[in-house]
CSV table of C-alpha atoms in Angstrom, one decimal:
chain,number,residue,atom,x,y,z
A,1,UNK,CA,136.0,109.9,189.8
A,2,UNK,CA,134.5,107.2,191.6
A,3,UNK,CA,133.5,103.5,190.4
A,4,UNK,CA,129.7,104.3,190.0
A,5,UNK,CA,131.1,107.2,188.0
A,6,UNK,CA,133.7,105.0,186.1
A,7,UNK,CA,130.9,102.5,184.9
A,8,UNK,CA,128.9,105.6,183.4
A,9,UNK,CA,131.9,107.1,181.6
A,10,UNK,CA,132.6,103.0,180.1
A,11,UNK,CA,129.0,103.5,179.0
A,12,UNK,CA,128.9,106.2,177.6
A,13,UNK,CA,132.7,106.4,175.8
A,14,UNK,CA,132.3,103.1,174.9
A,15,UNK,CA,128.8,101.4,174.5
A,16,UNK,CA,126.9,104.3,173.4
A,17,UNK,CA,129.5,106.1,171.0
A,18,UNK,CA,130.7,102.5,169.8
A,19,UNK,CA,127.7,101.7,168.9
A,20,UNK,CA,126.6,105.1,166.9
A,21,UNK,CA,129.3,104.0,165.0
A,22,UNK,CA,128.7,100.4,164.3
A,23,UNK,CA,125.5,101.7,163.2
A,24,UNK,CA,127.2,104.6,160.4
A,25,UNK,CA,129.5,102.1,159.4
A,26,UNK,CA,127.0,99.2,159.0
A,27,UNK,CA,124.8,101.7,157.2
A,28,UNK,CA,126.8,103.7,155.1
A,29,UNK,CA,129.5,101.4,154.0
A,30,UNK,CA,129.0,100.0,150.5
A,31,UNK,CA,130.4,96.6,150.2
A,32,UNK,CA,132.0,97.4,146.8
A,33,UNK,CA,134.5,99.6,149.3
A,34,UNK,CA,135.5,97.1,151.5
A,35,UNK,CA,139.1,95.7,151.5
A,36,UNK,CA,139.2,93.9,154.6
A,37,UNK,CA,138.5,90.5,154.7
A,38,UNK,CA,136.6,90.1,158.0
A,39,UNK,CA,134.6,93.5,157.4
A,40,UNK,CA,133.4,92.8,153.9
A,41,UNK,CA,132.2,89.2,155.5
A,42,UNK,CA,130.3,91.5,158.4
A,43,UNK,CA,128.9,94.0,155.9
A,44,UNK,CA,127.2,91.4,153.7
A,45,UNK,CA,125.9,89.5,156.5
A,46,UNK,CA,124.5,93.0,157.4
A,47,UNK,CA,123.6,93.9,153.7
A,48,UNK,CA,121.3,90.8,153.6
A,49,UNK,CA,118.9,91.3,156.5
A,50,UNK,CA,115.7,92.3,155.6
A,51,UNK,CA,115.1,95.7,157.3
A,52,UNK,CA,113.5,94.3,160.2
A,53,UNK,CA,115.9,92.3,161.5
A,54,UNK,CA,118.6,94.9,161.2
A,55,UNK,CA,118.0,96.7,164.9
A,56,UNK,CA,118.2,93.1,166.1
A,57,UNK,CA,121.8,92.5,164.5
A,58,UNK,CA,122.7,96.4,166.9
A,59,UNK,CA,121.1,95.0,170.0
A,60,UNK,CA,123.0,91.0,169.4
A,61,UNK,CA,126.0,93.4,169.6
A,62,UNK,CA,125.2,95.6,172.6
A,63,UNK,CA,124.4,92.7,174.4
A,64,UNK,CA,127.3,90.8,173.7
A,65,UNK,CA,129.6,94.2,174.7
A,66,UNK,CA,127.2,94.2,177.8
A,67,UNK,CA,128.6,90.3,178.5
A,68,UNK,CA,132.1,91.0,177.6
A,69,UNK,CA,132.4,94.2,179.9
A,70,UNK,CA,130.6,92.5,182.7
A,71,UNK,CA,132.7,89.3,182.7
A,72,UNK,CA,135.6,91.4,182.5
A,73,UNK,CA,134.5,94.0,185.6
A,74,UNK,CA,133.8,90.4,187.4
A,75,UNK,CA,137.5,89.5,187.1
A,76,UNK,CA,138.2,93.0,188.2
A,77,UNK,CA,136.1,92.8,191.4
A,78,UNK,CA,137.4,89.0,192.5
A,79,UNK,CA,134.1,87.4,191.6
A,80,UNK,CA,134.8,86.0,187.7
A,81,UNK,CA,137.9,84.2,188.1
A,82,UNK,CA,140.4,83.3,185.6
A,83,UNK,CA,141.0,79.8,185.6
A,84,UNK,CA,143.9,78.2,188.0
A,85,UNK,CA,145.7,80.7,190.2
A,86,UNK,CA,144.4,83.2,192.6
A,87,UNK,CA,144.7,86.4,191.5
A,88,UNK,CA,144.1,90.0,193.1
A,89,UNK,CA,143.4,92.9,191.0
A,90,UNK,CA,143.0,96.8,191.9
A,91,UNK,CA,142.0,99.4,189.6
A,92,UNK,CA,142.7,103.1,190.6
A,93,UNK,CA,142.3,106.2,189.8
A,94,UNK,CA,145.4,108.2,190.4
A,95,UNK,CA,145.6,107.4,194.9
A,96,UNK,CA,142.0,106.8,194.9
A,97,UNK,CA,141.2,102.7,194.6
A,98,UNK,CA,137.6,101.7,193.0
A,99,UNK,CA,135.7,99.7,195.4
A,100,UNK,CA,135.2,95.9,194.1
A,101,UNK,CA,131.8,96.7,193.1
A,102,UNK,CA,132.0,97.3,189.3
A,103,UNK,CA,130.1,94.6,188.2
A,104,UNK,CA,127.4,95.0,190.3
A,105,UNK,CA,127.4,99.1,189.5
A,106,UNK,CA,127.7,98.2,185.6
A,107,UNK,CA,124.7,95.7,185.2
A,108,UNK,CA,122.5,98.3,187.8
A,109,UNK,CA,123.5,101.2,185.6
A,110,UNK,CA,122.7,99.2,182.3
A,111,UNK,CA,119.2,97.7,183.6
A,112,UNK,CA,118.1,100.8,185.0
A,113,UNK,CA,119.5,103.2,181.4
A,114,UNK,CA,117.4,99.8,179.1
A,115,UNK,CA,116.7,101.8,176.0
């Protein structure tokens, strides 16, 4: 597997099935059955959208996976940096080392797949 490779598997493992389940779980989840803290917060923030505004809530989250992944393919590749220190990172696949390019490759591939 290569990096352009990589960055399509990260989209679709991650992003895509990720959020398929955001959605079920948003959707289907009565708040009555909620015992955790955090999700029961989430699910009536969802729960009191008007239906509208509910795709936005889906794409908010997409984007802000898009920003996370980027930022963290950025550290990756040596162009995001992590504060003080100079730091050198490689990411392989059993010999084969991904080129420094996966940030670039990630927002190309998500641009160019824009549902």
């Amino acid at each position: 597997m290569d990096s352009q490779e990589f960055v399509e598997k990260i989209n679709k493992y991650i992003f895509d099935e990720n959020l398929i389940l955001y959605k079920k779980l948003f959707f289907n989840t009565r708040i009555e059955d909620v015992k955790d803290p955090y999700w029961k917060k989430a699910q009536s923030l969802f729960d009191s959208l008007p239906e509208e505004n509910k795709e936005i809530f889906f794409e908010i989250i997409h984007q802000i996976m898009v920003d996370t992944t980027s930022n963290l393919f950025g550290v990756l590749d040596g162009t995001n940096d992590l504060g003080e220190g100079d730091y050198e990172f490689s990411l392989k696949n059993g010999d084969e080392t991904f080129d420094a390019c996966l940030q670039d490759y990630f927002l190309s591939y998500i641009t160019e797949n824009k549902k």
